[in-house]
Amino acid sequence: MQAVLLGLHDRRIKHHVRTATPPALFLKAGVMMPAARINDGPWMLDSASILKELGFDSVSADDAKAIGRAWTGVTHRTDNALRFFNRFSMAGDPGPSFLGRTWHNFWRSFSTCYFFTLISGLNLFFKRPDPDNFGDQYLYWEKRLDNQDFMNGQEPDIVDFQLFGIVQCHASIPVPPMDPLIHDERLGKLRDWVLRMQARFVDYPYLYSRYYFESDARMPYQADLFQRGVFWLGAGAMIVSFPITVPLIAFAVFRGRRV
């Protein structure tokens, strides 16, 4: 999701963000991120495909594998349930309409329950041992930054958006891979790249790395107390209605696997 938003922001393409899954998309694909429609076309559910449709170059097979490795540790997002839900409540829906924000913040609690259940299930049944050093997953990219500002030259492209999106994901709900990104002595060029990306996206509203890397970039958008309360009201409703919520989550997982 972050990669697509970064690409749209970089090209200054007008877009509308919804943080609650539209009913038609839910019935087709469950809860998927990212999900984008371009000019009322079909839903697209892969960040690289969406960005390629927007005019960016495709990603090489080696880069795609290295991007996959950079996700290592993301399942630690659910280590603390209260923190997981609280961070989602803070993110909120940024829509311009008060009623729209309220409605979406209530219903996006279902997506939060879905992702918490999905990640917790993966941890329970398919948990892989943590690596000895989470910093190793970034070494491929550290080497790429020799004598250039971005991953493929002097301008960012899909690879930069995808990797920077992973950094935002790791930073939004702190996970172990954030520590080496901040402190590992082997990753000096990568930290400089993070600062260059923050300078380029100085007014980007979802810059969670700003919590950890000081710069002139704006702090990420946060929902006000009322909208956060609406989210928690929705989360409570999802828990109380678990005889309905659980089958809906199972349906979303089933539909997502078929896409």
XYZ file of N, CA and C in Angstrom:
777
model
N 0.823 -1.207 0.000
C 0.000 0.000 0.000
C 0.856 1.255 0.000
N 1.864 1.282 0.882
C 2.727 2.459 0.978
C 3.440 2.721 -0.343
N 3.916 1.673 -1.019
C 4.646 1.864 -2.272
C 3.790 2.583 -3.305
N 2.527 2.188 -3.402
C 1.617 2.819 -4.362
C 1.374 4.280 -3.994
N 1.137 4.548 -2.720
C 0.905 5.924 -2.289
C 2.135 6.792 -2.522
N 3.324 6.221 -2.323
C 4.551 6.969 -2.582
C 4.690 7.293 -4.062
N 4.389 6.321 -4.915
C 4.456 6.565 -6.355
C 3.468 7.629 -6.807
N 2.253 7.551 -6.297
C 1.241 8.562 -6.632
C 1.676 9.943 -6.149
N 2.225 9.990 -4.946
C 2.665 11.270 -4.390
C 3.832 11.833 -5.193
N 4.767 10.964 -5.597
C 5.937 11.423 -6.338
C 5.562 12.012 -7.683
N 4.562 11.420 -8.342
C 4.120 11.902 -9.652
C 3.021 12.966 -9.537
N 2.648 13.295 -8.304
C 1.588 14.288 -8.068
C 0.308 13.918 -8.807
N -0.036 12.642 -8.735
C -1.250 12.142 -9.368
C -2.403 12.250 -8.378
N -3.472 12.881 -8.771
C -4.619 13.021 -7.886
C -5.212 11.645 -7.597
N -5.540 11.408 -6.328
C -6.088 10.117 -5.943
C -6.914 10.275 -4.675
N -7.729 9.279 -4.419
C -8.567 9.254 -3.222
C -8.247 7.995 -2.441
N -7.996 8.161 -1.150
C -7.622 7.036 -0.293
C -8.816 6.614 0.553
N -9.091 5.316 0.552
C -10.085 4.746 1.442
C -9.408 3.708 2.313
N -9.622 3.788 3.601
C -8.982 2.846 4.524
C -9.901 1.695 4.912
N -11.124 1.686 4.413
C -12.054 0.572 4.630
C -12.339 -0.082 3.278
N -12.304 -1.404 3.230
C -12.487 -2.126 1.975
C -13.894 -1.930 1.424
N -14.049 -1.472 0.155
C -15.379 -1.358 -0.449
C -16.062 -2.725 -0.508
N -17.377 -2.776 -0.315
C -18.078 -4.069 -0.287
C -17.837 -4.929 -1.525
N -17.857 -4.325 -2.714
C -17.677 -5.112 -3.938
C -16.297 -5.768 -3.975
N -15.265 -5.046 -3.529
C -13.922 -5.610 -3.502
C -13.815 -6.687 -2.426
N -14.468 -6.480 -1.289
C -14.439 -7.480 -0.217
C -15.019 -8.802 -0.704
N -16.132 -8.754 -1.417
C -16.760 -9.973 -1.916
C -15.895 -10.668 -2.955
N -15.089 -9.888 -3.681
C -14.248 -10.462 -4.728
C -12.924 -10.983 -4.198
N -12.290 -10.229 -3.308
C -10.910 -10.547 -2.923
C -10.659 -10.509 -1.430
N -11.698 -10.342 -0.615
C -11.473 -10.241 0.817
C -10.871 -8.896 1.177
N -9.931 -8.903 2.108
C -9.252 -7.680 2.537
C -7.852 -7.699 1.942
N -7.612 -6.866 0.932
C -6.332 -6.857 0.236
C -5.704 -5.475 0.293
N -4.386 -5.443 0.494
C -3.616 -4.213 0.434
C -2.327 -4.509 -0.337
N -2.020 -3.688 -1.369
C -2.810 -2.549 -1.846
C -3.957 -3.016 -2.740
N -4.870 -2.114 -2.976
C -5.937 -2.320 -3.938
C -6.209 -0.969 -4.587
N -6.149 -0.918 -5.907
C -6.290 0.367 -6.589
C -7.077 0.197 -7.886
N -7.861 1.220 -8.191
C -8.546 1.304 -9.487
C -8.065 2.567 -10.174
N -7.706 2.447 -11.444
C -7.230 3.587 -12.216
C -8.291 3.943 -13.246
N -8.816 5.155 -13.121
C -9.849 5.642 -14.064
C -11.028 4.670 -14.166
N -11.494 4.194 -12.997
C -12.650 3.288 -12.922
C -12.412 1.954 -13.617
N -11.158 1.577 -13.806
C -10.831 0.284 -14.385
C -10.978 -0.826 -13.367
N -10.497 -2.029 -13.678
C -10.595 -3.149 -12.736
C -9.675 -2.946 -11.537
N -10.001 -3.606 -10.445
C -9.155 -3.534 -9.262
C -7.826 -4.225 -9.529
N -6.747 -3.574 -9.131
C -5.405 -4.146 -9.228
C -4.889 -4.340 -7.802
N -4.227 -5.498 -7.558
C -3.918 -5.896 -6.187
C -2.433 -6.175 -5.963
N -1.573 -5.626 -6.792
C -0.136 -5.827 -6.647
C 0.553 -4.488 -6.844
N 1.394 -4.089 -5.891
C 1.984 -2.753 -5.942
C 2.836 -2.548 -7.174
N 3.660 -3.546 -7.548
C 4.514 -3.390 -8.722
C 3.681 -3.226 -9.989
N 2.590 -3.999 -10.104
C 1.723 -3.894 -11.285
C 1.026 -2.534 -11.343
N 0.577 -2.061 -10.184
C -0.094 -0.756 -10.132
C 0.872 0.348 -10.530
N 2.080 0.326 -9.977
C 3.064 1.361 -10.287
C 3.519 1.284 -11.738
N 3.635 0.090 -12.277
C 3.976 -0.053 -13.695
C 2.888 0.549 -14.567
N 1.633 0.363 -14.165
C 0.511 0.948 -14.905
C 0.559 2.473 -14.852
N 1.156 3.007 -13.794
C 1.282 4.465 -13.656
C 2.483 5.019 -14.409
N 3.263 4.138 -15.063
C 4.352 4.616 -15.901
C 5.744 4.355 -15.378
N 5.887 3.655 -14.251
C 7.212 3.348 -13.724
C 7.744 2.056 -14.347
N 9.077 1.906 -14.326
C 9.708 0.711 -14.893
C 9.421 -0.509 -14.027
N 9.529 -1.687 -14.644
C 9.279 -2.928 -13.926
C 10.454 -3.266 -13.013
N 10.252 -4.233 -12.126
C 11.254 -4.640 -11.144
C 11.915 -5.939 -11.596
N 13.240 -6.018 -11.475
C 13.949 -7.236 -11.853
C 13.638 -8.361 -10.867
N 13.883 -9.593 -11.304
C 13.618 -10.757 -10.444
C 14.485 -10.714 -9.187
N 15.751 -10.326 -9.322
C 16.643 -10.267 -8.151
C 16.176 -9.203 -7.164
N 15.744 -8.059 -7.686
C 15.250 -7.002 -6.802
C 13.977 -7.426 -6.092
N 13.106 -8.126 -6.818
C 11.854 -8.591 -6.209
C 12.137 -9.547 -5.054
N 13.134 -10.436 -5.227
C 13.499 -11.361 -4.145
C 14.074 -10.606 -2.954
N 14.900 -9.596 -3.221
C 15.495 -8.817 -2.133
C 14.429 -7.998 -1.401
N 13.430 -7.502 -2.141
C 12.305 -6.811 -1.510
C 11.566 -7.777 -0.582
N 11.357 -9.007 -1.050
C 10.701 -10.011 -0.210
C 11.467 -10.281 1.063
N 12.805 -10.350 0.958
C 13.617 -10.599 2.159
C 13.537 -9.430 3.140
N 13.339 -8.218 2.630
C 13.280 -7.037 3.498
C 12.037 -7.026 4.377
N 11.073 -7.912 4.085
C 9.888 -8.022 4.944
C 10.151 -8.870 6.184
N 11.319 -9.507 6.265
C 11.612 -10.384 7.401
C 11.425 -9.641 8.723
N 10.635 -10.215 9.584
C 10.372 -9.608 10.885
C 9.038 -8.902 10.978
N 8.312 -8.787 9.831
C 7.051 -8.037 9.846
C 6.003 -8.706 10.728
N 6.110 -10.031 10.925
C 5.107 -10.731 11.731
C 5.211 -10.370 13.220
N 6.250 -9.650 13.606
C 6.351 -9.192 14.992
C 5.398 -8.020 15.274
N 4.700 -7.554 14.261
C 3.769 -6.446 14.467
C 2.694 -6.782 15.494
N 2.344 -8.055 15.622
C 1.279 -8.455 16.545
C 1.816 -8.924 17.892
N 3.088 -8.701 18.178
C 3.641 -9.141 19.469
C 2.903 -8.504 20.641
N 2.431 -7.275 20.445
C 1.689 -6.559 21.482
C 0.336 -6.157 20.888
N -0.728 -6.836 21.275
C -2.049 -6.613 20.681
C -2.536 -5.184 20.901
N -2.363 -4.654 22.103
C -2.836 -3.312 22.395
C -2.117 -2.280 21.532
N -0.807 -2.440 21.385
C -0.053 -1.513 20.542
C -0.488 -1.624 19.087
N -0.732 -2.838 18.610
C -1.164 -3.066 17.234
C -2.449 -2.298 16.951
N -3.466 -2.470 17.796
C -4.743 -1.800 17.574
C -4.624 -0.292 17.798
N -3.822 0.112 18.762
C -3.681 1.541 19.041
C -3.039 2.270 17.872
N -2.026 1.660 17.264
C -1.378 2.303 16.117
C -2.334 2.407 14.933
N -3.180 1.408 14.732
C -4.177 1.495 13.668
C -5.195 2.590 13.971
N -5.551 2.744 15.229
C -6.504 3.795 15.590
C -5.908 5.173 15.338
N -4.626 5.332 15.571
C -3.959 6.612 15.368
C -3.862 6.960 13.894
N -3.660 5.953 13.036
C -3.514 6.221 11.600
C -4.785 6.842 11.030
N -5.918 6.248 11.299
C -7.198 6.838 10.932
C -7.420 6.986 9.437
N -8.610 7.435 9.090
C -8.992 7.704 7.709
C -8.839 9.203 7.460
N -8.105 9.606 6.400
C -7.833 11.024 6.173
C -8.849 11.725 5.281
N -9.957 11.080 4.959
C -10.918 11.652 4.018
C -11.423 13.023 4.424
N -11.874 13.822 3.453
C -12.300 15.200 3.733
C -13.650 15.309 4.425
N -14.495 14.278 4.298
C -15.838 14.314 4.862
C -15.838 13.777 6.285
N -16.424 14.531 7.215
C -16.507 14.077 8.610
C -17.286 12.776 8.703
N -18.428 12.703 8.030
C -19.235 11.487 8.084
C -18.509 10.316 7.428
N -17.818 10.604 6.309
C -17.060 9.553 5.644
C -15.943 9.017 6.513
N -15.192 9.923 7.161
C -14.122 9.493 8.058
C -14.685 8.651 9.194
N -15.796 9.088 9.764
C -16.388 8.380 10.895
C -16.826 6.975 10.493
N -17.503 6.870 9.366
C -17.959 5.572 8.869
C -16.782 4.641 8.592
N -15.765 5.164 7.891
C -14.615 4.333 7.540
C -13.811 3.938 8.772
N -13.658 4.845 9.730
C -12.888 4.503 10.929
C -13.601 3.453 11.766
N -14.926 3.455 11.735
C -15.669 2.404 12.436
C -15.422 1.057 11.763
N -15.544 1.019 10.433
C -15.470 -0.253 9.735
C -14.050 -0.728 9.478
N -13.066 0.183 9.501
C -11.691 -0.261 9.290
C -11.187 -1.083 10.481
N -11.916 -1.046 11.586
C -11.561 -1.910 12.710
C -11.676 -3.383 12.310
N -12.584 -3.689 11.359
C -12.673 -5.069 10.880
C -11.388 -5.473 10.169
N -10.861 -4.581 9.320
C -9.600 -4.879 8.632
C -8.480 -5.097 9.637
N -8.485 -4.305 10.708
C -7.458 -4.455 11.738
C -7.584 -5.813 12.416
N -8.815 -6.216 12.746
C -9.040 -7.550 13.325
C -8.588 -8.639 12.356
N -8.875 -8.427 11.083
C -8.482 -9.404 10.058
C -6.962 -9.571 10.016
N -6.245 -8.459 9.929
C -4.785 -8.551 9.827
C -4.163 -9.089 11.117
N -4.738 -8.714 12.254
C -4.217 -9.247 13.515
C -4.410 -10.762 13.560
N -5.582 -11.232 13.157
C -5.861 -12.674 13.152
C -4.973 -13.402 12.158
N -4.805 -12.817 10.967
C -3.996 -13.446 9.924
C -2.537 -13.566 10.353
N -1.961 -12.467 10.856
C -0.553 -12.500 11.266
C -0.365 -13.432 12.465
N -1.309 -13.382 13.417
C -1.215 -14.262 14.580
C -1.294 -15.727 14.162
N -2.145 -16.025 13.186
C -2.243 -17.387 12.673
C -0.957 -17.835 12.003
N -0.352 -16.942 11.230
C 0.929 -17.276 10.594
C 1.996 -17.543 11.648
N 1.991 -16.729 12.697
C 2.969 -16.930 13.770
C 2.746 -18.253 14.498
N 1.475 -18.626 14.632
C 1.149 -19.846 15.375
C 1.491 -21.104 14.586
N 1.194 -21.104 13.285
C 1.309 -22.337 12.506
C 2.511 -22.366 11.557
N 3.015 -21.196 11.156
C 4.084 -21.187 10.155
C 5.266 -20.314 10.570
N 5.430 -20.093 11.867
C 6.475 -19.209 12.356
C 7.859 -19.738 12.002
N 8.662 -18.885 11.362
C 10.047 -19.223 11.080
C 10.952 -18.604 12.148
N 12.063 -19.257 12.452
C 12.984 -18.673 13.438
C 13.503 -17.315 12.956
N 13.678 -16.398 13.879
C 14.241 -15.101 13.518
C 15.688 -15.273 13.076
N 16.159 -14.430 12.162
C 17.574 -14.496 11.765
C 18.470 -14.049 12.918
N 19.739 -14.407 12.845
C 20.692 -13.983 13.866
C 20.840 -12.465 13.881
N 20.696 -11.839 12.699
C 20.849 -10.393 12.592
C 19.859 -9.872 11.560
N 18.868 -9.100 12.003
C 17.879 -8.558 11.077
C 18.504 -7.570 10.093
N 19.672 -7.052 10.420
C 20.313 -6.110 9.513
C 20.779 -6.741 8.224
N 20.975 -8.072 8.218
C 21.473 -8.744 7.013
C 20.520 -8.573 5.832
N 19.224 -8.427 6.095
C 18.255 -8.326 5.009
C 18.399 -7.041 4.208
N 19.142 -6.060 4.755
C 19.327 -4.787 4.077
C 20.649 -4.683 3.320
N 21.552 -5.643 3.471
C 22.892 -5.512 2.898
C 22.872 -5.439 1.371
N 21.939 -6.142 0.751
C 21.798 -6.087 -0.712
C 21.588 -4.649 -1.165
N 20.762 -3.912 -0.415
C 20.439 -2.540 -0.795
C 21.542 -1.575 -0.416
N 22.241 -1.859 0.677
C 23.392 -1.034 1.061
C 24.429 -1.032 -0.064
N 24.686 -2.201 -0.632
C 25.664 -2.310 -1.706
C 25.195 -1.573 -2.958
N 23.895 -1.575 -3.207
C 23.350 -0.914 -4.401
C 23.559 0.592 -4.376
N 23.762 1.151 -3.200
C 23.848 2.602 -3.067
C 25.270 3.136 -3.246
N 26.200 2.294 -3.653
C 27.544 2.771 -3.964
C 27.489 3.748 -5.131
N 27.912 4.979 -4.903
C 28.064 5.992 -5.966
C 26.749 6.389 -6.634
N 25.614 6.220 -5.964
C 24.350 6.706 -6.511
C 23.394 7.020 -5.376
N 22.460 7.925 -5.636
C 21.561 8.408 -4.585
C 20.399 7.475 -4.308
N 19.925 6.802 -5.373
C 18.774 5.913 -5.225
C 19.126 4.538 -5.781
N 18.216 3.595 -5.678
C 18.554 2.206 -5.945
C 18.934 1.928 -7.393
N 18.381 2.690 -8.332
C 18.697 2.470 -9.741
C 19.265 3.710 -10.413
N 19.823 4.620 -9.641
C 20.406 5.802 -10.255
C 20.166 7.051 -9.433
N 19.878 8.139 -10.124
C 19.738 9.438 -9.466
C 18.290 9.849 -9.242
N 17.347 8.998 -9.606
C 15.931 9.250 -9.364
C 15.292 7.986 -8.798
N 14.377 8.104 -7.839
C 13.722 6.911 -7.289
C 12.764 6.274 -8.281
N 12.570 4.957 -8.158
C 11.609 4.255 -8.994
C 10.872 3.235 -8.132
N 10.270 2.237 -8.754
C 9.433 1.281 -8.021
C 10.191 0.640 -6.861
N 11.451 0.257 -7.090
C 12.221 -0.414 -6.050
C 12.359 0.490 -4.820
N 12.656 1.770 -5.052
C 12.763 2.709 -3.932
C 11.431 2.837 -3.196
N 10.341 2.926 -3.963
C 9.022 3.069 -3.333
C 8.675 1.830 -2.519
N 8.975 0.648 -3.060
C 8.646 -0.577 -2.340
C 9.479 -0.713 -1.066
N 10.782 -0.473 -1.165
C 11.636 -0.612 0.010
C 11.316 0.466 1.042
N 11.091 1.689 0.596
C 10.748 2.756 1.527
C 9.384 2.491 2.161
N 8.492 1.865 1.408
C 7.207 1.465 1.967
C 7.363 0.437 3.063
N 8.305 -0.499 2.881
C 8.583 -1.488 3.925
C 9.124 -0.801 5.171
N 9.987 0.189 4.979
C 10.517 0.945 6.118
C 9.372 1.609 6.883
N 8.402 2.181 6.143
C 7.264 2.822 6.808
C 6.436 1.792 7.574
N 6.281 0.611 6.995
C 5.537 -0.463 7.673
C 6.245 -0.869 8.960
N 7.564 -1.074 8.875
C 8.330 -1.455 10.063
C 8.287 -0.372 11.128
N 8.220 0.889 10.698
C 8.253 2.007 11.640
C 6.882 2.313 12.231
N 5.815 1.998 11.507
C 4.469 2.361 11.972
C 4.081 1.576 13.221
N 4.446 0.299 13.261
C 4.310 -0.524 14.464
C 5.688 -1.139 14.668
N 6.516 -0.575 15.549
C 7.936 -0.937 15.624
C 8.168 -2.436 15.745
N 9.041 -2.938 14.873
C 9.414 -4.352 14.861
C 10.943 -4.436 14.918
N 11.506 -5.604 15.244
C 12.957 -5.726 15.397
C 13.799 -5.212 14.232
N 13.363 -5.334 12.945
C 14.208 -4.821 11.861
C 14.472 -3.313 11.906
N 13.701 -2.560 12.704
C 13.965 -1.125 12.798
C 15.274 -0.845 13.520
N 15.637 -1.670 14.492
C 16.831 -1.396 15.287
C 18.104 -1.388 14.444
N 18.369 -2.417 13.609
C 19.572 -2.345 12.776
C 19.507 -1.228 11.742
N 18.321 -0.918 11.261
C 18.202 0.166 10.301
C 18.668 1.485 10.914
N 18.489 1.625 12.212
C 18.889 2.845 12.916
C 20.337 2.777 13.398
N 20.795 1.586 13.844
C 22.059 1.508 14.576
C 23.155 0.679 13.899
N 22.806 -0.206 12.982
C 23.808 -1.103 12.402
C 24.875 -0.297 11.648
N 26.138 -0.461 12.050
C 27.229 0.304 11.435
C 27.433 -0.049 9.968
N 26.913 -1.177 9.529
C 27.090 -1.586 8.135
C 26.137 -0.862 7.190
N 25.161 -0.133 7.719
C 24.066 0.392 6.901
C 24.072 1.914 6.797
N 25.242 2.523 6.772
C 25.321 3.976 6.714
C 24.728 4.568 5.451
N 24.991 3.947 4.288
C 24.447 4.460 3.024
C 22.930 4.325 2.996
N 22.424 3.261 3.593
C 20.973 3.064 3.605
C 20.289 4.118 4.476
N 20.908 4.472 5.584
C 20.344 5.543 6.418
C 20.364 6.877 5.677
N 21.431 7.134 4.927
C 21.470 8.359 4.108
C 20.366 8.336 3.059
N 20.105 7.152 2.508
C 19.022 7.011 1.515
C 17.665 7.303 2.152
N 17.448 6.819 3.376
C 16.200 7.108 4.075
C 16.015 8.619 4.212
N 17.073 9.331 4.564
C 16.985 10.783 4.713
C 16.733 11.464 3.373
N 17.328 10.948 2.292
C 17.059 11.512 0.959
C 15.606 11.288 0.566
N 15.100 10.103 0.870
C 13.697 9.823 0.555
C 12.786 10.720 1.385
N 13.115 10.920 2.650
C 12.297 11.818 3.477
C 12.335 13.240 2.951
N 13.482 13.672 2.441
C 13.581 15.012 1.869
C 12.736 15.125 0.607
N 12.698 14.058 -0.175
C 11.888 14.077 -1.406
C 10.394 14.049 -1.077
N 10.051 13.346 -0.006
C 8.650 13.206 0.388
C 8.362 14.020 1.646
N 8.867 15.229 1.656
C 8.815 16.068 2.854
C 7.388 16.352 3.313
N 6.424 16.367 2.372
C 5.040 16.651 2.733
C 4.144 15.422 2.623
N 4.741 14.243 2.551
C 3.983 12.993 2.480
C 3.333 12.715 3.838
N 2.032 12.400 3.876
C 1.333 12.329 5.173
C 1.486 11.021 5.943
N 2.177 10.017 5.372
C 2.274 8.721 6.049
C 3.732 8.330 6.292
N 4.551 9.304 6.692
C 5.990 9.113 6.809
C 6.351 8.672 8.237
N 6.114 7.407 8.536
C 6.333 6.911 9.896
C 7.818 6.832 10.256
N 8.687 6.752 9.261
C 10.120 6.757 9.548
C 10.555 8.069 10.179
N 9.732 9.099 10.054
C 10.052 10.400 10.633
C 10.165 10.325 12.161
N 9.526 9.330 12.771
C 9.654 9.146 14.214
C 11.086 8.791 14.618
N 11.851 8.209 13.687
C 13.165 7.666 14.012
C 14.314 8.387 13.311
N 14.027 9.080 12.196
C 15.064 9.767 11.440
C 14.716 11.257 11.383
N 15.484 12.062 12.111
C 15.214 13.492 12.215
C 15.428 14.176 10.868
N 14.455 14.976 10.441
C 14.560 15.737 9.200
C 13.477 16.810 9.200
N 13.380 17.545 8.089
C 12.367 18.582 7.963
C 11.021 18.033 7.488
N 10.950 16.734 7.237
C 9.706 16.136 6.756
C 8.622 16.248 7.822
N 7.377 16.302 7.370
C 6.256 16.414 8.287
C 6.060 15.112 9.057
N 5.498 15.235 10.239
C 5.152 14.049 11.008
C 3.926 13.391 10.366
N 3.756 12.082 10.542
C 2.637 11.398 9.886
C 1.286 11.853 10.419
N 0.289 11.731 9.548
C -1.088 12.069 9.909
C -1.551 11.228 11.092
N -2.276 11.878 12.017
C -2.886 11.154 13.132
C -4.353 11.553 13.253
N -5.197 10.566 13.470
C -6.619 10.830 13.671
C -6.822 11.570 14.989
N -7.867 12.390 15.052
C -8.162 13.087 16.309
C -8.784 12.101 17.304
N -8.953 12.562 18.534
C -9.432 11.675 19.595
C -10.817 11.115 19.302
N -11.678 11.932 18.689
C -13.022 11.443 18.379
C -12.952 10.276 17.398
N -12.183 10.446 16.317
C -12.104 9.400 15.309
C -11.408 8.156 15.842
N -10.443 8.353 16.733
C -9.821 7.191 17.364
C -10.837 6.461 18.245
N -11.689 7.232 18.916
C -12.734 6.619 19.725
C -13.710 5.830 18.879
N -14.031 6.361 17.688
C -14.914 5.649 16.762
C -14.289 4.312 16.357
N -12.983 4.341 16.086
C -12.292 3.099 15.728
C -12.411 2.074 16.857
N -12.138 2.506 18.095
C -12.202 1.580 19.226
C -13.625 1.097 19.464
N -14.615 1.944 19.188
C -16.010 1.511 19.275
C -16.268 0.400 18.261
N -15.739 0.595 17.047
C -15.873 -0.441 16.029
C -15.167 -1.727 16.431
N -13.961 -1.602 17.015
C -13.225 -2.789 17.444
C -14.002 -3.540 18.519
N -14.602 -2.790 19.453
C -15.420 -3.432 20.478
C -16.611 -4.145 19.868
N -17.232 -3.513 18.865
C -18.373 -4.134 18.196
C -17.954 -5.422 17.492
N -16.752 -5.422 16.893
C -16.265 -6.621 16.212
C -16.037 -7.760 17.204
N -15.539 -7.424 18.387
C -15.283 -8.455 19.401
C -16.598 -9.005 19.956
N -17.545 -8.107 20.272
C -18.841 -8.540 20.801
C -19.582 -9.379 19.766
N -19.410 -9.045 18.488
C -20.117 -9.745 17.409
C -19.277 -10.866 16.818
N -18.423 -11.489 17.640
C -17.503 -12.484 17.096
C -18.181 -13.642 16.367
N -19.441 -14.033 16.691
C -20.056 -15.092 15.881
C -20.234 -14.682 14.418
N -20.274 -13.377 14.164
C -20.351 -12.878 12.785
C -18.969 -12.516 12.276
N -18.168 -11.897 13.126
C -16.851 -11.419 12.713
C -15.938 -12.561 12.286
N -15.915 -13.650 13.052
C -15.010 -14.762 12.756
C -15.319 -15.386 11.391
N -16.586 -15.703 11.058
C -16.851 -16.220 9.710
C -16.483 -15.224 8.606
N -16.674 -13.917 8.860
C -16.297 -12.917 7.861
C -14.780 -12.900 7.649
N -14.020 -13.027 8.724
C -12.567 -13.090 8.604
C -12.163 -14.341 7.824
N -12.799 -15.470 8.128
C -12.506 -16.715 7.405
C -12.839 -16.562 5.922
N -13.961 -15.894 5.622
C -14.345 -15.652 4.229
C -13.294 -14.783 3.544
N -12.823 -13.725 4.242
C -11.829 -12.825 3.653
C -10.529 -13.561 3.369
N -10.105 -14.451 4.275
C -8.885 -15.230 4.044
C -9.076 -16.135 2.845
N -10.238 -16.803 2.744
C -10.524 -17.705 1.634
C -10.522 -16.953 0.312
N -11.191 -15.805 0.261
C -11.228 -15.033 -0.987
C -9.845 -14.515 -1.360
N -9.083 -14.094 -0.331
C -7.743 -13.579 -0.615
C -6.830 -14.642 -1.200
N -6.949 -15.875 -0.754
C -6.111 -16.964 -1.265
C -6.468 -17.326 -2.705
N -7.702 -17.008 -3.130
C -8.133 -17.359 -4.479
C -7.747 -16.310 -5.501
N -7.342 -15.123 -5.028
C -7.003 -14.046 -5.972
C -5.660 -14.350 -6.644
